[in-house]
């Protein structure tokens, strides 16, 4: 299908399938090796208050350092990790690395992402709570991002995570909001603190009136339900201005800073 419709193609099934198998196998090995040898790294991207221009949080985004020292992006290894039972271990590694960073750099707050399969792992919830309590870091400095789609998979499970970790002071954000076709009423009744408006709407806010209207509406509804809003993919100043006029609370995107491995590199944003 990728090569176009209405055409005939001959596929050598056996070759194709074994190549795919080899590729996946290679990825699984790379992930296991990275976990063993601590070859995962966290990049950080600032989340900025649109009104004051100051950095309120950082989102931690994981990368894998391959044999050749090339960085693999999440899209290149997370789907495999999820399929082959390695995701909970990655998410645990991420929270532990984030806690180390929080104890080294006292004034910052960090959001980490939780995958849908991690949410379904009861043991992981207990371990993460222990990691946080044992770290001595104030739990209110740590936030969790769960996507709208994974939050909706099993509402009772999502609520268990929220109850347990919000009780000790952690924050929660609903990630990639607006693309999951979920019912507004279910979603907004979750006790999350932040709604992250998906970048696909934000990117086009200045030249697509439907997307402008959607961002306007999502922001209003989120506020009416007592949630703060964060817009993803703020790629230029004009988008940032439009969002500020709409009273969106925070922005994140290449305009404010790309994800970087060196937190100290990110300067206070003068805006
Ligand atoms: P996400 O949580 O929605 O993260 C935002 C993604 O958008 C990041 O991609 C970031 O680099 C990218 N981005 C940021 N600003 C801009 C912008 O202005 N324009 C554009 N076009 N893109 C922007 P990344 O790092 O490749 O991560 C992709 C996804 O992988 C994340 O989406 C998240 O769902 C997942 N992910 C990343 N790290 C972790 C992790 O530690 N654990 C889990 N479970 N998932 C992770
Ligand atoms: Mg995220
Ligand atoms: Mg997101
Ligand atoms: Mg997104």
mmCIF file of C-alpha atoms and ligand atoms in Angstrom:
data_model
loop_
_atom_site.group_PDB
_atom_site.id
_atom_site.type_symbol
_atom_site.label_atom_id
_atom_site.label_comp_id
_atom_site.label_asym_id
_atom_site.label_seq_id
_atom_site.Cartn_x
_atom_site.Cartn_y
_atom_site.Cartn_z
ATOM 1 C CA UNK A 1 0.000 0.000 0.000
ATOM 2 C CA UNK A 2 2.856 2.383 0.785
ATOM 3 C CA UNK A 3 3.968 2.146 -2.833
ATOM 4 C CA UNK A 4 0.555 3.256 -4.103
ATOM 5 C CA UNK A 5 -2.781 1.695 -4.775
ATOM 6 C CA UNK A 6 -4.094 -0.019 -7.904
ATOM 7 C CA UNK A 7 -0.903 -1.828 -8.704
ATOM 8 C CA UNK A 8 0.295 -5.387 -8.782
ATOM 9 C CA UNK A 9 3.334 -6.382 -6.764
ATOM 10 C CA UNK A 10 5.043 -9.703 -6.250
ATOM 11 C CA UNK A 11 6.143 -10.325 -2.712
ATOM 12 C CA UNK A 12 8.607 -13.001 -1.699
ATOM 13 C CA UNK A 13 6.934 -13.760 1.574
ATOM 14 C CA UNK A 14 9.670 -15.867 3.111
ATOM 15 C CA UNK A 15 12.456 -13.350 2.439
ATOM 16 C CA UNK A 16 10.381 -10.412 3.567
ATOM 17 C CA UNK A 17 9.247 -12.040 6.776
ATOM 18 C CA UNK A 18 12.694 -13.265 7.760
ATOM 19 C CA UNK A 19 14.216 -9.848 7.120
ATOM 20 C CA UNK A 20 11.591 -8.257 9.339
ATOM 21 C CA UNK A 21 12.231 -10.955 11.947
ATOM 22 C CA UNK A 22 15.967 -10.227 11.908
ATOM 23 C CA UNK A 23 15.385 -6.499 12.267
ATOM 24 C CA UNK A 24 13.081 -6.967 15.248
ATOM 25 C CA UNK A 25 15.446 -9.459 16.825
ATOM 26 C CA UNK A 26 18.286 -6.994 16.453
ATOM 27 C CA UNK A 27 16.227 -4.269 18.136
ATOM 28 C CA UNK A 28 15.247 -6.550 21.032
ATOM 29 C CA UNK A 29 18.929 -7.352 21.596
ATOM 30 C CA UNK A 30 19.858 -3.665 21.460
ATOM 31 C CA UNK A 31 17.186 -2.788 24.046
ATOM 32 C CA UNK A 32 18.225 -5.569 26.427
ATOM 33 C CA UNK A 33 21.866 -4.590 26.065
ATOM 34 C CA UNK A 34 21.043 -0.925 26.662
ATOM 35 C CA UNK A 35 19.174 -1.793 29.857
ATOM 36 C CA UNK A 36 22.049 -4.004 31.058
ATOM 37 C CA UNK A 37 24.792 -1.516 30.206
ATOM 38 C CA UNK A 38 22.916 1.648 31.094
ATOM 39 C CA UNK A 39 22.980 2.834 27.500
ATOM 40 C CA UNK A 40 19.713 4.737 27.740
ATOM 41 C CA UNK A 41 19.838 8.508 28.108
ATOM 42 C CA UNK A 42 17.294 11.136 28.998
ATOM 43 C CA UNK A 43 16.850 14.248 26.919
ATOM 44 C CA UNK A 44 14.950 17.153 28.429
ATOM 45 C CA UNK A 45 12.645 19.679 26.821
ATOM 46 C CA UNK A 46 11.425 22.797 28.646
ATOM 47 C CA UNK A 47 7.735 23.479 29.317
ATOM 48 C CA UNK A 48 7.296 27.224 29.537
ATOM 49 C CA UNK A 49 4.676 29.451 31.179
ATOM 50 C CA UNK A 50 3.253 31.424 28.231
ATOM 51 C CA UNK A 51 2.459 34.429 30.384
ATOM 52 C CA UNK A 52 5.749 34.894 32.208
ATOM 53 C CA UNK A 53 8.111 33.100 29.841
ATOM 54 C CA UNK A 54 9.725 31.069 32.614
ATOM 55 C CA UNK A 55 10.449 27.359 32.553
ATOM 56 C CA UNK A 56 8.022 25.499 34.829
ATOM 57 C CA UNK A 57 8.862 21.876 34.013
ATOM 58 C CA UNK A 58 10.987 19.681 31.800
ATOM 59 C CA UNK A 59 9.683 16.663 29.935
ATOM 60 C CA UNK A 60 12.106 13.721 30.010
ATOM 61 C CA UNK A 61 12.333 11.964 26.630
ATOM 62 C CA UNK A 62 14.258 8.706 26.440
ATOM 63 C CA UNK A 63 16.873 7.814 23.786
ATOM 64 C CA UNK A 64 18.829 4.612 23.281
ATOM 65 C CA UNK A 65 22.552 4.683 22.519
ATOM 66 C CA UNK A 66 23.269 1.945 19.962
ATOM 67 C CA UNK A 67 26.575 0.006 19.470
ATOM 68 C CA UNK A 68 27.711 2.568 16.936
ATOM 69 C CA UNK A 69 26.929 5.337 19.475
ATOM 70 C CA UNK A 70 24.055 6.478 17.273
ATOM 71 C CA UNK A 71 21.014 7.686 19.196
ATOM 72 C CA UNK A 72 17.776 5.827 18.574
ATOM 73 C CA UNK A 73 14.583 7.855 19.028
ATOM 74 C CA UNK A 74 11.615 6.432 20.986
ATOM 75 C CA UNK A 75 9.702 5.749 17.759
ATOM 76 C CA UNK A 76 12.504 3.350 16.743
ATOM 77 C CA UNK A 77 12.495 1.169 19.855
ATOM 78 C CA UNK A 78 9.419 1.780 22.035
ATOM 79 C CA UNK A 79 6.972 -0.133 19.793
ATOM 80 C CA UNK A 80 9.295 -3.186 19.917
ATOM 81 C CA UNK A 81 9.824 -2.795 23.674
ATOM 82 C CA UNK A 82 6.050 -2.658 24.187
ATOM 83 C CA UNK A 83 5.459 -5.747 22.064
ATOM 84 C CA UNK A 84 8.168 -7.832 23.689
ATOM 85 C CA UNK A 85 7.635 -7.039 27.353
ATOM 86 C CA UNK A 86 10.531 -4.630 27.854
ATOM 87 C CA UNK A 87 8.618 -1.407 28.318
ATOM 88 C CA UNK A 88 8.011 -1.532 32.068
ATOM 89 C CA UNK A 89 11.749 -1.908 32.597
ATOM 90 C CA UNK A 90 12.427 1.129 30.395
ATOM 91 C CA UNK A 91 9.815 3.253 32.158
ATOM 92 C CA UNK A 92 11.290 2.217 35.544
ATOM 93 C CA UNK A 93 14.776 3.152 34.307
ATOM 94 C CA UNK A 94 13.426 6.548 33.200
ATOM 95 C CA UNK A 95 11.800 7.362 36.535
ATOM 96 C CA UNK A 96 14.965 6.387 38.408
ATOM 97 C CA UNK A 97 17.139 8.534 36.122
ATOM 98 C CA UNK A 98 14.695 11.437 36.497
ATOM 99 C CA UNK A 99 14.794 11.100 40.302
ATOM 100 C CA UNK A 100 18.612 11.225 40.203
ATOM 101 C CA UNK A 101 18.443 14.392 38.096
ATOM 102 C CA UNK A 102 15.903 15.932 40.505
ATOM 103 C CA UNK A 103 18.180 15.346 43.465
ATOM 104 C CA UNK A 104 21.183 16.818 41.596
ATOM 105 C CA UNK A 105 19.347 19.926 40.368
ATOM 106 C CA UNK A 106 17.169 21.159 43.205
ATOM 107 C CA UNK A 107 14.997 23.831 41.568
ATOM 108 C CA UNK A 108 13.475 21.883 38.657
ATOM 109 C CA UNK A 109 10.373 19.715 38.029
ATOM 110 C CA UNK A 110 10.258 16.799 35.601
ATOM 111 C CA UNK A 111 7.483 15.024 33.707
ATOM 112 C CA UNK A 112 8.085 11.429 32.576
ATOM 113 C CA UNK A 113 5.996 9.413 30.121
ATOM 114 C CA UNK A 114 4.258 6.171 31.039
ATOM 115 C CA UNK A 115 3.427 3.693 28.320
ATOM 116 C CA UNK A 116 0.030 1.972 28.052
ATOM 117 C CA UNK A 117 1.567 -1.423 28.845
ATOM 118 C CA UNK A 118 3.335 -0.003 31.902
ATOM 119 C CA UNK A 119 0.017 1.246 33.241
ATOM 120 C CA UNK A 120 -1.330 -2.308 33.220
ATOM 121 C CA UNK A 121 1.633 -3.509 35.296
ATOM 122 C CA UNK A 122 0.555 -3.471 38.968
ATOM 123 C CA UNK A 123 4.024 -4.357 40.238
ATOM 124 C CA UNK A 124 5.460 -1.350 38.425
ATOM 125 C CA UNK A 125 3.127 1.040 40.237
ATOM 126 C CA UNK A 126 4.319 -0.299 43.587
ATOM 127 C CA UNK A 127 8.003 -0.125 42.546
ATOM 128 C CA UNK A 128 7.676 3.409 41.213
ATOM 129 C CA UNK A 129 6.013 4.592 44.411
ATOM 130 C CA UNK A 130 8.852 3.012 46.419
ATOM 131 C CA UNK A 131 11.498 4.579 44.146
ATOM 132 C CA UNK A 132 9.969 8.006 44.701
ATOM 133 C CA UNK A 133 9.606 7.647 48.461
ATOM 134 C CA UNK A 134 13.141 6.216 48.829
ATOM 135 C CA UNK A 135 14.704 8.967 46.699
ATOM 136 C CA UNK A 136 13.972 11.696 49.216
ATOM 137 C CA UNK A 137 12.831 13.916 46.325
ATOM 138 C CA UNK A 138 9.658 15.930 46.959
ATOM 139 C CA UNK A 139 7.041 13.959 44.950
ATOM 140 C CA UNK A 140 5.357 17.178 43.804
ATOM 141 C CA UNK A 141 8.413 17.728 41.556
ATOM 142 C CA UNK A 142 7.626 14.618 39.571
ATOM 143 C CA UNK A 143 4.821 14.351 37.005
ATOM 144 C CA UNK A 144 3.554 11.523 34.833
ATOM 145 C CA UNK A 145 2.263 11.840 31.284
ATOM 146 C CA UNK A 146 -0.222 9.267 30.068
ATOM 147 C CA UNK A 147 -1.728 9.485 26.623
ATOM 148 C CA UNK A 148 -5.439 9.931 26.227
ATOM 149 C CA UNK A 149 -5.677 6.555 24.471
ATOM 150 C CA UNK A 150 -3.785 4.605 27.119
ATOM 151 C CA UNK A 151 -5.687 6.304 29.952
ATOM 152 C CA UNK A 152 -8.958 5.128 28.391
ATOM 153 C CA UNK A 153 -7.881 1.483 27.901
ATOM 154 C CA UNK A 154 -8.875 0.590 31.464
ATOM 155 C CA UNK A 155 -10.263 3.506 33.453
ATOM 156 C CA UNK A 156 -10.160 1.604 36.755
ATOM 157 C CA UNK A 157 -6.433 0.951 36.263
ATOM 158 C CA UNK A 158 -5.756 4.580 35.333
ATOM 159 C CA UNK A 159 -7.619 5.724 38.424
ATOM 160 C CA UNK A 160 -5.551 3.397 40.596
ATOM 161 C CA UNK A 161 -2.330 5.075 39.357
ATOM 162 C CA UNK A 162 -3.800 8.522 39.880
ATOM 163 C CA UNK A 163 -5.043 7.743 43.385
ATOM 164 C CA UNK A 164 -1.818 6.160 44.589
ATOM 165 C CA UNK A 165 0.660 8.641 43.146
ATOM 166 C CA UNK A 166 -1.391 11.822 43.537
ATOM 167 C CA UNK A 167 -1.837 10.880 47.192
ATOM 168 C CA UNK A 168 1.921 11.241 47.731
ATOM 169 C CA UNK A 169 1.918 14.518 45.747
ATOM 170 C CA UNK A 170 2.822 13.584 42.141
ATOM 171 C CA UNK A 171 1.183 15.406 39.215
ATOM 172 C CA UNK A 172 -0.453 13.865 36.164
ATOM 173 C CA UNK A 173 -0.892 15.096 32.608
ATOM 174 C CA UNK A 174 -3.068 13.710 29.839
ATOM 175 C CA UNK A 175 -0.734 13.562 26.818
ATOM 176 C CA UNK A 176 -1.608 13.980 23.119
ATOM 177 C CA UNK A 177 -5.073 15.257 23.999
ATOM 178 C CA UNK A 178 -7.593 15.560 21.174
ATOM 179 C CA UNK A 179 -6.467 12.802 18.818
ATOM 180 C CA UNK A 180 -7.852 9.769 20.642
ATOM 181 C CA UNK A 181 -11.562 10.248 19.894
ATOM 182 C CA UNK A 182 -12.353 9.582 23.568
ATOM 183 C CA UNK A 183 -15.384 10.895 25.331
ATOM 184 C CA UNK A 184 -14.705 14.321 26.813
ATOM 185 C CA UNK A 185 -16.751 13.534 29.901
ATOM 186 C CA UNK A 186 -14.749 10.404 30.820
ATOM 187 C CA UNK A 187 -11.452 12.066 30.201
ATOM 188 C CA UNK A 188 -12.088 15.278 32.019
ATOM 189 C CA UNK A 189 -13.492 13.524 35.047
ATOM 190 C CA UNK A 190 -10.080 11.936 35.561
ATOM 191 C CA UNK A 191 -8.288 13.859 38.279
ATOM 192 C CA UNK A 192 -5.327 14.803 36.045
ATOM 193 C CA UNK A 193 -3.718 18.165 36.716
ATOM 194 C CA UNK A 194 -2.712 19.046 33.138
ATOM 195 C CA UNK A 195 -4.037 18.520 29.635
ATOM 196 C CA UNK A 196 -1.417 18.477 26.863
ATOM 197 C CA UNK A 197 -3.091 19.668 23.676
ATOM 198 C CA UNK A 198 -1.739 17.557 20.831
ATOM 199 C CA UNK A 199 0.866 19.134 18.586
ATOM 200 C CA UNK A 200 -0.994 18.287 15.380
ATOM 201 C CA UNK A 201 -3.578 21.000 16.196
ATOM 202 C CA UNK A 202 -1.111 23.480 17.668
ATOM 203 C CA UNK A 203 1.265 23.440 14.668
ATOM 204 C CA UNK A 204 -1.504 24.667 12.346
ATOM 205 C CA UNK A 205 -3.200 27.088 14.693
ATOM 206 C CA UNK A 206 -2.307 30.152 12.579
ATOM 207 C CA UNK A 207 -3.354 28.833 9.180
ATOM 208 C CA UNK A 208 -6.156 26.349 9.809
ATOM 209 C CA UNK A 209 -9.287 27.853 11.330
ATOM 210 C CA UNK A 210 -10.688 24.433 12.312
ATOM 211 C CA UNK A 211 -7.530 23.689 14.297
ATOM 212 C CA UNK A 212 -7.634 27.138 15.862
ATOM 213 C CA UNK A 213 -11.218 26.488 16.955
ATOM 214 C CA UNK A 214 -10.315 23.058 18.332
ATOM 215 C CA UNK A 215 -7.435 24.427 20.407
ATOM 216 C CA UNK A 216 -9.680 27.247 21.639
ATOM 217 C CA UNK A 217 -12.399 24.738 22.634
ATOM 218 C CA UNK A 218 -10.072 22.159 24.245
ATOM 219 C CA UNK A 219 -8.453 24.895 26.305
ATOM 220 C CA UNK A 220 -11.847 26.237 27.469
ATOM 221 C CA UNK A 221 -13.184 22.804 28.391
ATOM 222 C CA UNK A 222 -9.981 21.844 30.225
ATOM 223 C CA UNK A 223 -10.107 25.077 32.237
ATOM 224 C CA UNK A 224 -13.792 24.581 33.016
ATOM 225 C CA UNK A 225 -12.819 21.224 34.528
ATOM 226 C CA UNK A 226 -10.071 22.828 36.601
ATOM 227 C CA UNK A 227 -7.109 21.546 34.572
ATOM 228 C CA UNK A 228 -4.094 23.537 33.404
ATOM 229 C CA UNK A 229 -3.201 23.339 29.715
ATOM 230 C CA UNK A 230 0.087 22.719 27.905
ATOM 231 C CA UNK A 231 0.325 23.105 24.129
ATOM 232 C CA UNK A 232 2.778 20.764 22.337
ATOM 233 C CA UNK A 233 4.740 21.620 19.178
ATOM 234 C CA UNK A 234 5.062 25.365 19.643
ATOM 235 C CA UNK A 235 7.359 25.829 16.666
ATOM 236 C CA UNK A 236 7.481 29.622 16.284
ATOM 237 C CA UNK A 237 6.779 32.912 18.000
ATOM 238 C CA UNK A 238 3.507 33.521 16.216
ATOM 239 C CA UNK A 239 2.061 30.220 17.504
ATOM 240 C CA UNK A 240 3.238 31.129 20.993
ATOM 241 C CA UNK A 241 1.498 34.538 20.759
ATOM 242 C CA UNK A 242 -1.750 33.019 19.514
ATOM 243 C CA UNK A 243 -1.729 30.481 22.358
ATOM 244 C CA UNK A 244 -1.049 33.168 24.924
ATOM 245 C CA UNK A 245 -3.986 35.198 23.583
ATOM 246 C CA UNK A 246 -6.166 32.092 23.995
ATOM 247 C CA UNK A 247 -4.969 31.861 27.640
ATOM 248 C CA UNK A 248 -3.323 28.483 27.207
ATOM 249 C CA UNK A 249 -1.160 28.108 30.328
ATOM 250 C CA UNK A 250 2.056 26.559 29.015
ATOM 251 C CA UNK A 251 3.862 25.786 25.780
ATOM 252 C CA UNK A 252 6.470 23.246 24.745
ATOM 253 C CA UNK A 253 8.201 22.977 21.406
ATOM 254 C CA UNK A 254 11.179 23.755 19.210
ATOM 255 C CA UNK A 255 10.570 27.515 19.572
ATOM 256 C CA UNK A 256 11.348 27.331 23.300
ATOM 257 C CA UNK A 257 13.941 24.594 22.992
ATOM 258 C CA UNK A 258 14.555 21.222 21.395
ATOM 259 C CA UNK A 259 15.056 18.224 23.653
ATOM 260 C CA UNK A 260 18.687 18.157 24.796
ATOM 261 C CA UNK A 261 20.869 15.797 26.782
ATOM 262 C CA UNK A 262 22.409 18.695 28.638
ATOM 263 C CA UNK A 263 19.916 20.335 30.980
ATOM 264 C CA UNK A 264 22.340 23.113 31.862
ATOM 265 C CA UNK A 265 22.392 24.077 28.182
ATOM 266 C CA UNK A 266 18.803 25.265 28.347
ATOM 267 C CA UNK A 267 18.808 28.946 29.174
ATOM 268 C CA UNK A 268 16.007 30.755 30.931
ATOM 269 C CA UNK A 269 13.636 31.815 28.203
ATOM 270 C CA UNK A 270 13.369 35.552 27.696
ATOM 271 C CA UNK A 271 9.974 36.044 26.223
HETATM 272 P P1 LIG B 1 5.332 12.909 23.464
HETATM 273 O O1 LIG B 1 5.293 12.522 24.896
HETATM 274 O O2 LIG B 1 4.122 13.536 22.896
HETATM 275 O O3 LIG B 1 6.618 13.831 23.328
HETATM 276 C C1 LIG B 1 6.726 14.904 22.466
HETATM 277 C C2 LIG B 1 7.466 14.554 21.190
HETATM 278 O O4 LIG B 1 7.367 15.655 20.314
HETATM 279 C C3 LIG B 1 8.959 14.302 21.389
HETATM 280 O O5 LIG B 1 9.393 13.336 20.430
HETATM 281 C C4 LIG B 1 9.546 15.662 21.057
HETATM 282 O O6 LIG B 1 10.885 15.617 20.625
HETATM 283 C C5 LIG B 1 8.650 16.116 19.933
HETATM 284 N N1 LIG B 1 8.595 17.579 19.822
HETATM 285 C C6 LIG B 1 8.822 18.488 20.790
HETATM 286 N N2 LIG B 1 8.653 19.739 20.349
HETATM 287 C C7 LIG B 1 8.317 19.650 19.050
HETATM 288 C C8 LIG B 1 8.010 20.617 18.019
HETATM 289 O O7 LIG B 1 8.027 21.846 18.241
HETATM 290 N N3 LIG B 1 7.675 20.146 16.798
HETATM 291 C C9 LIG B 1 7.645 18.811 16.527
HETATM 292 N N4 LIG B 1 7.311 18.431 15.299
HETATM 293 N N5 LIG B 1 7.921 17.859 17.469
HETATM 294 C C10 LIG B 1 8.251 18.276 18.708
HETATM 295 P P2 LIG B 1 10.268 12.070 20.841
HETATM 296 O O8 LIG B 1 11.302 12.452 21.835
HETATM 297 O O9 LIG B 1 10.692 11.428 19.555
HETATM 298 O O10 LIG B 1 9.233 11.147 21.584
HETATM 299 C C11 LIG B 1 8.154 10.571 20.882
HETATM 300 C C12 LIG B 1 7.189 9.896 21.819
HETATM 301 O O11 LIG B 1 7.800 8.763 22.444
HETATM 302 C C13 LIG B 1 6.730 10.781 22.985
HETATM 303 O O12 LIG B 1 5.696 11.607 22.555
HETATM 304 C C14 LIG B 1 6.284 9.735 23.984
HETATM 305 O O13 LIG B 1 4.980 9.295 23.698
HETATM 306 C C15 LIG B 1 7.244 8.603 23.721
HETATM 307 N N6 LIG B 1 8.306 8.622 24.749
HETATM 308 C C16 LIG B 1 9.420 9.380 24.821
HETATM 309 N N7 LIG B 1 10.139 9.097 25.931
HETATM 310 C C17 LIG B 1 9.440 8.144 26.591
HETATM 311 C C18 LIG B 1 9.654 7.424 27.820
HETATM 312 O O14 LIG B 1 10.618 7.636 28.557
HETATM 313 N N8 LIG B 1 8.710 6.492 28.173
HETATM 314 C C19 LIG B 1 7.618 6.269 27.391
HETATM 315 N N9 LIG B 1 6.722 5.363 27.810
HETATM 316 N N10 LIG B 1 7.380 6.924 26.257
HETATM 317 C C20 LIG B 1 8.284 7.840 25.849
HETATM 318 MG MG1 LIG B 2 4.826 13.192 26.616
HETATM 319 MG MG1 LIG B 3 2.700 14.494 23.792
HETATM 320 MG MG1 LIG B 4 2.509 14.211 20.873
#
